[in-house]
XYZ file of C-alpha atoms in Angstrom:
721
model
C -24.034 199.462 92.890
C -22.935 198.419 96.309
C -25.318 200.804 98.016
C -28.155 199.438 95.956
C -27.721 196.097 97.683
C -28.255 197.590 101.142
C -31.913 198.088 102.128
C -32.807 201.721 103.067
C -36.029 203.562 103.759
C -35.336 205.945 100.906
C -35.313 203.379 98.163
C -38.233 201.066 97.984
C -37.020 200.003 94.544
C -33.910 198.372 96.066
C -35.852 195.850 98.151
C -36.283 193.249 95.394
C -32.559 193.442 94.553
C -31.606 192.932 98.159
C -34.018 190.028 98.470
C -32.597 188.403 95.383
C -29.085 188.949 96.678
C -29.977 187.304 99.967
C -31.643 184.410 98.151
C -28.616 183.967 95.899
C -26.339 183.988 98.929
C -28.446 181.258 100.526
C -28.358 179.196 97.359
C -24.591 179.536 97.046
C -24.159 178.762 100.730
C -26.279 175.631 100.392
C -24.382 174.496 97.315
C -20.955 175.094 98.838
C -21.737 173.287 102.069
C -23.318 170.283 100.346
C -20.646 169.631 97.777
C -18.947 166.208 97.966
C -15.719 167.791 99.095
C -14.389 170.796 100.965
C -14.292 174.414 99.783
C -11.658 176.450 101.531
C -9.756 179.738 101.864
C -6.372 179.554 103.555
C -3.254 181.619 104.139
C -0.012 180.980 102.349
C 1.729 180.192 105.614
C 3.464 177.193 107.068
C 0.276 175.689 108.429
C -2.146 176.489 105.587
C -4.176 178.380 108.173
C -7.820 178.156 107.203
C -9.985 181.281 107.028
C -13.008 179.519 105.555
C -13.918 175.843 105.451
C -17.171 174.399 104.101
C -19.170 171.789 105.951
C -17.865 169.122 103.576
C -14.754 169.197 105.762
C -16.360 166.767 108.212
C -17.272 164.233 105.516
C -13.790 164.501 104.059
C -11.604 164.506 107.189
C -13.797 163.667 110.172
C -13.035 167.085 111.682
C -15.614 169.826 112.116
C -15.026 173.021 110.134
C -14.466 174.900 113.397
C -11.578 172.540 114.234
C -9.608 173.850 111.228
C -10.515 177.566 111.305
C -7.433 179.449 112.436
C -5.900 176.083 113.374
C -8.026 175.943 116.500
C -7.698 172.176 116.851
C -5.740 170.980 113.875
C -4.072 172.517 110.824
C -4.292 171.332 107.254
C -0.533 170.791 107.433
C -1.211 168.242 110.196
C -3.886 166.537 108.143
C -1.673 166.302 105.063
C 0.230 163.026 104.895
C 3.900 163.580 105.927
C 5.143 162.012 102.684
C 3.331 164.658 100.618
C 3.781 167.881 102.640
C 6.969 169.170 101.038
C 5.914 168.244 97.515
C 2.530 169.964 97.543
C 3.998 173.105 99.130
C 6.529 173.326 96.297
C 3.853 172.767 93.667
C 1.582 175.448 95.145
C 4.395 178.001 95.372
C 5.437 177.295 91.786
C 1.860 177.822 90.598
C 1.526 181.078 92.561
C 4.800 182.381 91.185
C 3.683 181.485 87.643
C 0.380 183.211 88.206
C -1.925 180.287 87.468
C -4.013 177.805 89.368
C -2.897 174.443 90.658
C -4.150 170.858 90.787
C -2.711 168.573 93.409
C -3.002 164.845 94.152
C -1.911 163.755 97.600
C -2.897 161.846 100.711
C -4.451 163.005 103.960
C -4.883 161.368 107.340
C -8.440 161.614 108.661
C -9.388 162.035 112.260
C -9.951 158.258 112.521
C -6.438 157.602 111.251
C -7.539 156.397 107.830
C -5.452 157.425 104.818
C -7.478 158.903 101.955
C -6.425 160.130 98.528
C -7.598 163.663 97.601
C -7.538 166.005 94.645
C -7.035 169.658 95.503
C -7.627 172.526 93.068
C -7.165 176.203 93.779
C -5.802 179.584 92.876
C -4.113 182.476 94.677
C -6.319 185.578 95.162
C -6.099 188.759 97.164
C -8.528 189.007 100.025
C -10.302 192.177 101.277
C -7.132 193.270 103.085
C -5.039 192.698 99.985
C -3.389 189.650 101.569
C -2.501 186.671 99.417
C -4.787 183.733 100.136
C -5.568 180.430 98.439
C -9.132 179.577 97.471
C -10.087 176.220 96.176
C -11.794 172.885 96.543
C -10.567 169.519 97.835
C -12.396 166.264 97.040
C -11.971 162.615 98.000
C -10.681 160.606 95.031
C -9.660 157.492 96.939
C -11.992 155.236 94.947
C -10.876 156.754 91.653
C -7.236 156.466 92.697
C -7.653 152.827 93.662
C -9.459 152.106 90.407
C -6.722 153.749 88.363
C -4.058 151.864 90.304
C -5.910 148.616 89.715
C -6.244 149.374 86.017
C -2.570 150.225 85.728
C -1.633 147.066 87.571
C -3.969 144.994 85.397
C -2.547 146.509 82.245
C 0.996 145.779 83.371
C 0.020 142.268 84.350
C -1.697 141.725 80.990
C 1.392 142.834 79.112
C 3.594 140.533 81.154
C 1.240 137.587 80.673
C 1.063 138.228 76.949
C 4.835 138.484 76.624
C 5.527 135.397 78.704
C 2.367 133.421 77.983
C 2.554 129.668 78.377
C -0.666 129.262 76.400
C -0.658 129.397 72.642
C -2.029 132.604 71.083
C -3.115 132.765 67.458
C -4.857 134.607 64.647
C -6.284 132.640 61.721
C -7.997 133.517 58.475
C -11.454 132.487 57.391
C -9.851 130.064 54.918
C -8.023 128.224 57.691
C -4.482 129.638 57.600
C -2.460 130.946 60.539
C -1.859 134.682 60.304
C 0.103 134.954 63.544
C 1.140 132.732 66.438
C 3.206 133.114 69.567
C 6.197 130.949 70.542
C 4.127 128.962 73.037
C 1.792 127.787 70.266
C 4.733 126.817 68.105
C 6.216 124.755 70.929
C 2.836 123.180 71.636
C 2.546 121.936 68.038
C 6.196 120.828 67.883
C 7.712 123.694 65.833
C 10.899 125.578 66.576
C 9.458 128.995 65.758
C 6.116 130.623 65.068
C 7.208 131.353 61.484
C 7.767 127.636 60.862
C 4.274 126.889 62.144
C 2.651 129.560 59.954
C 4.521 128.390 56.873
C 3.783 124.691 57.388
C 0.169 124.682 58.590
C -1.458 126.151 55.504
C -4.595 124.006 55.851
C -5.683 123.769 59.489
C -8.628 121.437 58.911
C -6.594 118.870 56.974
C -3.224 119.182 58.681
C -4.102 119.903 62.321
C -7.339 118.290 63.467
C -7.509 114.509 63.856
C -11.276 114.405 63.430
C -12.353 115.558 59.922
C -14.705 118.540 59.787
C -13.562 119.929 63.105
C -12.588 123.300 61.585
C -16.007 123.484 59.940
C -17.618 122.960 63.347
C -15.412 125.741 64.748
C -16.568 128.164 62.058
C -20.259 127.275 62.537
C -20.024 128.090 66.227
C -18.274 131.348 65.372
C -20.979 132.279 62.882
C -23.704 131.533 65.433
C -22.173 133.086 68.552
C -19.155 135.133 67.500
C -16.972 133.148 69.907
C -16.144 129.658 71.107
C -15.260 128.553 74.627
C -13.459 125.362 75.637
C -13.547 124.002 72.095
C -11.831 120.676 72.708
C -10.201 118.737 69.877
C -7.575 116.120 69.272
C -4.776 117.452 67.020
C -1.565 116.282 65.358
C 1.813 117.653 66.373
C 4.563 118.125 63.793
C 6.034 114.676 64.547
C 2.663 112.947 64.094
C 1.919 112.417 67.792
C -1.482 113.427 69.117
C -2.518 115.764 71.889
C -5.778 117.234 73.138
C -6.250 121.011 73.066
C -8.869 123.483 74.278
C -9.453 126.644 72.218
C -11.061 129.881 73.341
C -11.498 132.287 70.461
C -13.549 135.167 69.079
C -14.304 136.705 65.754
C -12.537 140.072 65.195
C -14.286 142.694 63.056
C -13.525 146.261 62.135
C -15.676 149.325 62.845
C -17.797 148.573 59.763
C -18.464 145.056 60.984
C -16.247 143.436 58.361
C -14.478 140.203 59.330
C -10.743 140.515 60.017
C -9.694 137.246 61.629
C -10.270 134.701 64.358
C -8.074 135.175 67.405
C -7.763 133.213 70.596
C -5.750 130.975 72.867
C -4.874 127.281 72.877
C -4.197 125.141 75.935
C -2.790 121.612 76.084
C -5.377 119.551 78.000
C -3.975 116.091 77.240
C -3.183 115.364 80.877
C -6.491 116.781 82.045
C -8.386 114.661 79.538
C -6.509 111.617 80.755
C -7.341 112.474 84.371
C -10.991 113.087 83.484
C -11.171 109.752 81.703
C -9.624 108.135 84.757
C -12.052 109.920 87.097
C -14.948 108.957 84.853
C -13.800 105.360 84.982
C -13.465 105.531 88.754
C -16.945 107.040 88.962
C -18.513 104.393 86.741
C -16.429 101.241 87.073
C -15.376 99.077 89.976
C -11.643 99.365 90.595
C -11.181 95.723 91.598
C -13.182 93.829 88.977
C -13.426 96.364 86.155
C -17.184 95.848 86.066
C -19.722 98.640 85.908
C -20.481 100.017 89.363
C -23.891 100.905 90.785
C -23.789 104.426 89.313
C -23.253 103.215 85.758
C -25.758 100.418 86.318
C -28.501 102.877 87.220
C -27.583 105.047 84.238
C -27.983 102.061 81.934
C -31.254 100.740 83.316
C -33.198 103.838 82.237
C -32.249 103.652 78.511
C -32.696 99.859 78.601
C -36.265 100.326 79.845
C -36.973 102.880 77.114
C -35.552 100.528 74.476
C -37.591 97.584 75.803
C -40.764 99.678 75.669
C -40.106 100.719 72.053
C -39.248 97.204 70.891
C -41.928 95.375 72.869
C -39.631 93.015 74.770
C -38.811 92.738 78.451
C -35.597 92.920 80.421
C -34.389 91.298 83.626
C -32.549 92.807 86.579
C -30.767 90.075 88.545
C -29.391 90.682 92.053
C -26.630 88.199 92.922
C -25.034 87.527 96.328
C -22.165 85.057 96.654
C -22.944 82.422 99.265
C -20.545 82.183 102.226
C -18.108 84.661 100.709
C -17.376 86.126 104.138
C -16.147 82.754 105.394
C -13.519 82.567 102.654
C -12.615 86.237 103.018
C -12.137 85.849 106.771
C -10.256 82.558 106.662
C -7.933 83.223 103.731
C -7.651 87.018 103.964
C -8.765 89.954 101.854
C -6.294 89.316 99.040
C -7.758 85.869 98.436
C -11.262 87.338 98.718
C -10.407 89.935 96.087
C -8.972 87.251 93.815
C -12.205 85.301 94.149
C -14.314 88.353 93.263
C -12.225 89.035 90.159
C -12.560 85.415 89.021
C -16.334 85.354 89.524
C -16.678 88.714 87.750
C -14.823 87.377 84.700
C -17.031 84.281 84.608
C -20.201 86.326 84.763
C -18.960 88.642 82.029
C -18.357 85.617 79.850
C -21.975 84.499 80.292
C -23.660 87.642 78.947
C -23.963 89.398 75.607
C -22.393 92.725 74.659
C -25.771 94.416 75.092
C -26.047 93.188 78.701
C -24.386 94.673 81.787
C -22.583 92.976 84.648
C -22.141 95.315 87.620
C -20.578 95.004 91.039
C -23.108 96.518 93.398
C -21.135 96.299 96.643
C -18.926 93.806 98.450
C -19.843 90.364 97.137
C -23.073 91.551 95.483
C -23.426 91.728 91.707
C -26.227 92.809 89.400
C -26.987 91.613 85.870
C -28.973 93.718 83.417
C -30.227 91.327 80.728
C -31.727 93.053 77.688
C -33.858 92.052 74.747
C -35.622 88.938 76.017
C -38.939 87.854 74.531
C -39.546 84.696 76.574
C -39.074 83.855 80.234
C -37.324 80.630 79.223
C -34.437 82.571 77.682
C -33.932 84.418 80.994
C -33.957 81.119 82.901
C -31.415 79.636 80.494
C -29.225 82.693 81.021
C -29.423 82.352 84.811
C -28.650 78.651 84.693
C -25.549 79.391 82.626
C -24.390 82.006 85.142
C -25.044 79.713 88.104
C -23.151 76.867 86.416
C -20.118 79.094 85.888
C -20.181 80.386 89.457
C -20.343 76.802 90.761
C -17.116 75.821 88.977
C -14.241 75.263 91.457
C -11.982 78.224 92.217
C -8.320 77.738 93.132
C -7.171 79.997 95.984
C -3.809 79.683 97.748
C -3.365 76.135 96.514
C -6.839 75.031 97.608
C -10.026 74.560 95.614
C -13.343 76.059 96.673
C -16.782 75.648 95.159
C -18.878 78.760 95.294
C -22.612 79.239 95.201
C -24.783 82.245 94.449
C -28.233 83.378 95.540
C -29.961 85.258 92.709
C -33.135 87.318 92.669
C -34.841 88.347 89.444
C -37.157 91.268 88.685
C -38.639 91.671 85.201
C -39.671 94.792 83.326
C -42.486 95.704 82.995
C -44.357 93.396 85.369
C -42.107 93.852 88.436
C -41.246 97.533 88.106
C -41.252 100.478 85.751
C -38.013 102.143 86.855
C -34.515 101.345 88.082
C -35.315 101.835 91.754
C -38.268 99.465 91.861
C -36.548 96.806 89.730
C -33.426 96.798 91.907
C -35.516 96.757 95.051
C -37.637 93.833 93.900
C -34.609 91.897 92.618
C -33.011 92.377 96.052
C -36.163 91.077 97.736
C -36.134 88.019 95.476
C -32.448 87.432 96.248
C -33.216 87.231 99.983
C -35.902 84.689 99.120
C -33.275 82.604 97.294
C -31.116 82.652 100.429
C -34.024 81.533 102.564
C -34.693 78.679 100.133
C -31.274 77.136 100.703
C -28.973 79.405 98.657
C -27.323 78.627 95.299
C -30.546 79.127 93.360
C -32.529 81.886 91.702
C -35.986 83.180 92.532
C -38.279 85.465 90.571
C -39.925 88.340 92.372
C -43.552 87.905 93.492
C -45.889 90.242 95.385
C -45.727 87.811 98.323
C -41.993 88.443 98.616
C -42.686 92.141 98.715
C -44.808 91.499 101.775
C -41.757 90.136 103.578
C -39.828 93.253 102.638
C -42.676 95.358 103.962
C -42.431 93.477 107.249
C -38.774 94.503 107.489
C -39.812 98.084 106.871
C -42.493 97.802 109.546
C -39.873 96.509 111.967
C -37.645 99.501 111.258
C -40.583 101.862 111.785
C -41.531 100.116 115.033
C -37.944 100.412 116.217
C -37.971 104.197 115.778
C -41.266 104.360 117.640
C -39.858 102.062 120.322
C -36.970 104.427 120.939
C -39.368 107.330 121.303
C -41.525 105.343 123.750
C -38.635 103.856 125.775
C -39.529 100.287 124.837
C -35.907 99.135 125.054
C -34.591 97.765 128.335
C -31.432 96.158 129.721
C -30.989 92.736 131.328
C -27.889 91.335 132.959
C -26.382 87.842 132.640
C -23.837 86.847 135.289
C -20.398 85.375 134.568
C -18.958 82.945 137.127
C -15.551 81.458 137.844
C -14.818 77.747 138.258
C -15.963 78.009 141.914
C -19.337 79.329 140.689
C -18.664 82.759 142.176
C -20.128 85.643 140.214
C -17.213 87.713 138.880
C -18.927 89.838 136.287
C -22.107 90.704 134.431
C -22.874 91.227 130.734
C -25.454 93.893 129.850
C -27.836 92.810 127.063
C -30.413 94.891 125.206
C -34.040 93.734 125.073
C -36.983 95.117 123.131
C -40.658 94.568 123.760
C -42.506 96.372 120.982
C -46.065 97.574 121.364
C -46.756 96.557 117.753
C -44.411 93.597 117.190
C -44.255 92.023 120.648
C -40.931 90.732 121.955
C -38.242 91.069 119.282
C -34.985 89.166 119.717
C -31.558 90.832 119.436
C -30.785 88.662 116.414
C -33.549 90.578 114.598
C -33.395 94.100 115.953
C -29.605 94.548 116.201
C -28.975 93.974 112.438
C -31.957 96.192 111.668
C -30.604 98.903 113.980
C -27.236 98.723 112.218
C -28.910 98.895 108.836
C -31.098 101.884 109.739
C -28.442 103.799 111.680
C -30.311 103.542 114.996
C -27.615 101.431 116.611
C -25.915 104.517 118.022
C -28.973 105.669 119.938
C -29.709 102.162 121.236
C -26.083 101.744 122.337
C -26.145 105.026 124.240
C -29.323 104.082 126.100
C -28.084 100.606 126.988
C -24.658 101.781 128.137
C -25.951 104.706 130.181
C -28.471 102.469 131.944
C -25.910 99.697 132.508
C -23.248 102.082 133.818
C -25.707 103.514 136.306
C -26.884 100.048 137.398
C -23.305 98.849 137.972
C -22.702 101.662 140.475
C -25.346 99.993 142.700
C -23.489 96.663 142.924
C -21.304 96.178 145.950
C -18.148 94.045 146.080
C -18.559 90.279 145.779
C -16.027 88.103 147.621
C -13.916 91.189 148.144
C -13.741 92.281 144.506
C -15.821 94.618 142.357
C -17.908 93.068 139.598
C -16.929 93.874 136.018
C -19.606 95.071 133.594
C -19.353 93.780 130.017
C -21.066 95.792 127.267
C -21.220 95.122 123.542
C -20.107 97.591 120.854
C -21.462 97.124 117.337
C -19.006 96.816 114.474
C -21.079 99.380 112.560
C -20.582 101.878 115.363
C -17.000 101.059 116.271
C -15.175 103.236 113.735
C -17.207 106.371 114.416
C -14.830 109.293 114.944
C -16.215 110.266 118.339
C -16.987 106.823 119.807
C -14.250 106.895 122.464
C -15.229 110.375 123.655
C -18.911 109.508 123.730
C -18.501 106.270 125.714
C -16.083 107.964 128.118
C -18.595 110.789 128.585
C -21.474 108.423 129.370
C -19.259 106.595 131.863
C -18.152 109.842 133.523
C -21.800 110.858 133.968
C -22.397 107.652 135.950
C -19.302 107.841 138.139
C -18.347 104.214 137.377
C -14.549 103.654 137.092
C -13.467 102.539 133.583
C -11.480 99.661 135.123
C -14.799 97.952 135.915
C -16.011 98.082 132.303
C -15.170 95.492 129.660
C -15.969 96.372 126.043
C -16.937 93.347 123.946
C -16.217 93.430 120.206
C -16.280 90.889 117.402
C -13.582 90.357 114.807
C -15.782 92.007 112.160
C -14.685 95.425 113.466
C -11.264 94.782 111.885
C -12.458 93.870 108.404
C -12.851 97.375 106.969
C -9.988 99.280 108.606
C -7.931 97.183 111.007
C -5.406 99.941 111.759
C -8.150 102.377 112.718
C -9.883 99.699 114.828
C -6.672 98.944 116.723
C -6.111 102.647 117.418
C -9.652 102.885 118.843
C -8.973 99.900 121.126
C -5.718 101.450 122.279
C -7.550 104.699 123.066
C -10.054 102.791 125.215
C -7.241 100.905 126.930
C -5.429 104.157 127.673
C -8.535 105.340 129.550
C -8.577 102.172 131.672
C -11.259 100.079 129.912
C -10.880 96.324 129.514
C -11.402 94.780 126.055
C -12.855 91.366 125.168
C -13.052 89.497 121.853
C -16.578 88.091 121.586
C -17.690 85.026 119.572
C -14.140 83.724 119.243
C -14.024 80.654 117.032
C -16.641 81.766 114.483
C -14.048 83.322 112.118
C -10.848 81.606 111.049
C -8.844 84.809 111.063
C -9.320 85.337 114.788
C -6.121 83.489 115.706
C -3.981 86.097 114.002
C -5.586 88.845 116.071
C -4.717 87.428 119.476
C -1.014 88.323 119.371
C -1.490 91.853 118.047
C -4.640 93.198 119.645
C -4.757 94.825 123.091
C -7.169 92.209 124.467
C -7.798 91.273 128.081
C -10.444 88.586 127.545
C -11.427 86.058 124.871
C -14.961 84.620 124.822
C -15.325 81.216 123.132
C -18.465 81.103 121.041
C -21.430 79.020 122.195
C -21.434 77.011 118.935
C -18.195 75.264 120.001
C -19.439 74.719 123.554
C -22.626 73.071 122.281
C -20.788 70.555 120.075
C -17.753 69.737 122.224
C -19.660 67.362 124.478
C -20.404 64.999 121.580
C -17.642 65.707 119.055
C -14.061 64.899 120.038
C -12.628 67.071 117.260
C -14.574 70.082 118.499
C -13.514 69.329 122.062
C -9.867 69.274 120.978
C -10.314 72.596 119.144
C -11.875 74.153 122.242
C -9.096 72.798 124.438
C -6.473 74.210 122.053
C -8.176 77.576 122.034
C -8.239 77.735 125.833
C -4.584 76.748 126.026
C -3.561 79.265 123.375
C -5.408 82.115 125.070
C -3.992 81.283 128.508
C -0.473 81.134 127.093
C -1.051 84.626 125.723
C -2.217 85.696 129.207
C -5.818 86.303 128.153
C -8.772 85.563 130.420
C -10.941 82.866 128.784
C -14.739 82.938 129.074
C -16.929 80.137 127.743
C -20.316 81.286 126.439
C -23.514 79.268 126.299
C -22.701 76.720 129.027
C -25.977 74.864 129.586
C -25.214 71.675 131.532
C -22.827 70.401 134.212
C -21.031 68.109 131.766
C -19.977 71.050 129.632
C -18.951 72.939 132.766
C -16.833 70.046 134.006
C -15.184 69.512 130.625
C -14.311 73.195 130.290
C -12.907 73.282 133.822
C -10.735 70.321 132.933
C -9.453 72.176 129.864
C -8.429 75.138 132.050
C -11.233 77.561 131.242
C -11.471 80.310 133.868
C -14.888 81.963 133.513
C -18.284 80.798 132.323
C -21.576 82.213 131.170
C -24.798 80.483 130.257
C -28.215 79.268 131.305
C -26.613 76.655 133.580
C -25.750 79.494 135.962
C -28.324 82.149 135.274
C -30.504 83.522 132.529
C -30.353 87.255 131.750
C -31.963 89.043 134.716
C -33.576 92.386 135.307
C -31.565 94.747 137.513
C -33.688 94.030 140.623
C -33.463 90.248 140.128
C -29.682 90.503 139.734
C -29.330 92.431 142.985
C -31.468 89.792 144.711
C -29.264 86.991 143.327
C -26.119 88.735 144.495
C -27.522 89.190 147.985
C -29.123 85.746 148.315
C -26.000 83.598 147.962
C -23.259 86.129 148.655
C -22.509 86.222 144.946
C -22.238 82.465 144.310
C -24.373 79.927 142.413
C -24.905 76.828 144.663
C -24.154 73.463 143.094
C -27.616 72.165 143.941
C -29.113 75.051 141.995
C -27.029 74.054 138.966
C -28.255 70.473 139.257
C -31.846 71.626 139.606
C -31.529 73.903 136.596
C -30.024 71.126 134.490
C -32.580 68.610 135.655
């Protein structure tokens, strides 16, 4: 037979057999070398010396087959993990001695150093020289091994969880009786043992659930879906107390599809329900007043509109702002302000029906949602009642205050068809009430909307103005009592291509409202810092540059770093810069505001309190804040010349500030009489049109050069005249 496989010239019949043999050899060779694993023949020696290795060796170990043949580069003993070498050698020898094949599971170390799990199968055979050799196949079973390990771990973990479960586990019958329960369920329902629970709770629907028909609902969901998830119910415990539970259960059936029982788990969610109710209240109600907040208000407006449309009546959305609330809040403190808000909220609530809503929108702003009105006169009567209640005196810290309210009204359907438009139009009408003297109500009209549109146009023009560099900086000098210029305040100016010249009293609040104040501040400060580097010493001392920081911008996390960066770019020393703030920066987060000031001070900046005297709480700040300068507001300067009481207040303020070692600057000085009076009171620095109006950078340099940094007395007289 063997000779038949060898091609010879004498046997043309053998050629097909030889061809088939060659083809079969190629097929087998291809199969062996492409198997996902390694076929091998090795000696039964200490190194497992390989005599044949398939090409799968590289995919398995990272070594070429030639590396293992006759241990040319590495032996299989080397590749075998040290922890497994002795064991697998013993198992192979035992199999050989018993005369049967072997199956091994062990680890190898690949050429890259990775540890892989393999399965090796083989048998001892005699080779052509009658030498014992091992022939077999080794495959990578790392993934299978890891999967089996994970399954074993999961099974162990499941058993432990089941045995020590903190959740209740149950099986119940279709009729509503417990068939089995674990100790955790018994404890949850107030029983000593599971047997006590099973014996006592023979009717789950009647004895367990607080809400009747709850078990029936459970069974309907089971019939429809075969399971229930997060089935939340209030239940009775054995002692009659109530808890909330969440059930997850499924319907168990046998192989024929016949019902066996319901089984599942029970979790006590009483605390979670309480927390959710609390979170829901926090999300929908104002913490201070207990009124609905803006979220709940918006949720209620939609259904109220739908109801009004069905019933053919109209509803009113009323935006309310308390007049001069900030004055009381600043003078008496936040606690008194909060007390006032609570009192006003209670009064408003007492003026409306159960179907209406009183909401706190923000700060001292409230919104009324008045439903089911058929005549405008009934809305007016409602508003008059609210206004009358708000106007009643309020006792705060032993003093009585009379409050007012500006109210704007938008009606559905004529003023808006949705919550957004109604609130917007009511807000517009509220601003109209303020402009008409406050403490009144105004109904929305299209003309009022035009005013709101003008505000929107201003905001749009401001964005365009920033893009087109329409904003500029002017500089107003500060002088000492000898009329020598000692410092300069940088002021922003805006000449709009579409709106003309717009005053700071208009564009600064709009910039704060639209979020553009940051970009405007950066431009003003960068330009001012650069300009100040061009000013030489005056009377032997460097001029200080005062710049204003908006309260809206002050608490930004990166404000200190940003301002310091702009200053560093200019090369101006921080000791020449004075940052002007108003007391409003301390209203939201005084501790944070103080830490920001301290950070600026640590870098060398000076700090000034601007508009001092406009808020009654300013006095308390002077002792605690790291201030260098206090600027008395122009409103006091204007009145002190003709009002002795105001003059005494101004004198007291100057004295107080000097005693606290603060530099005092008087703003808005416009005539020599004011200047003389302030000098007599001990004021040290002055600013106002008496000395100089805000000047462009070139005009300021000219002024500094023209009089060696002083304002001549004759010029003051000429300006006043």
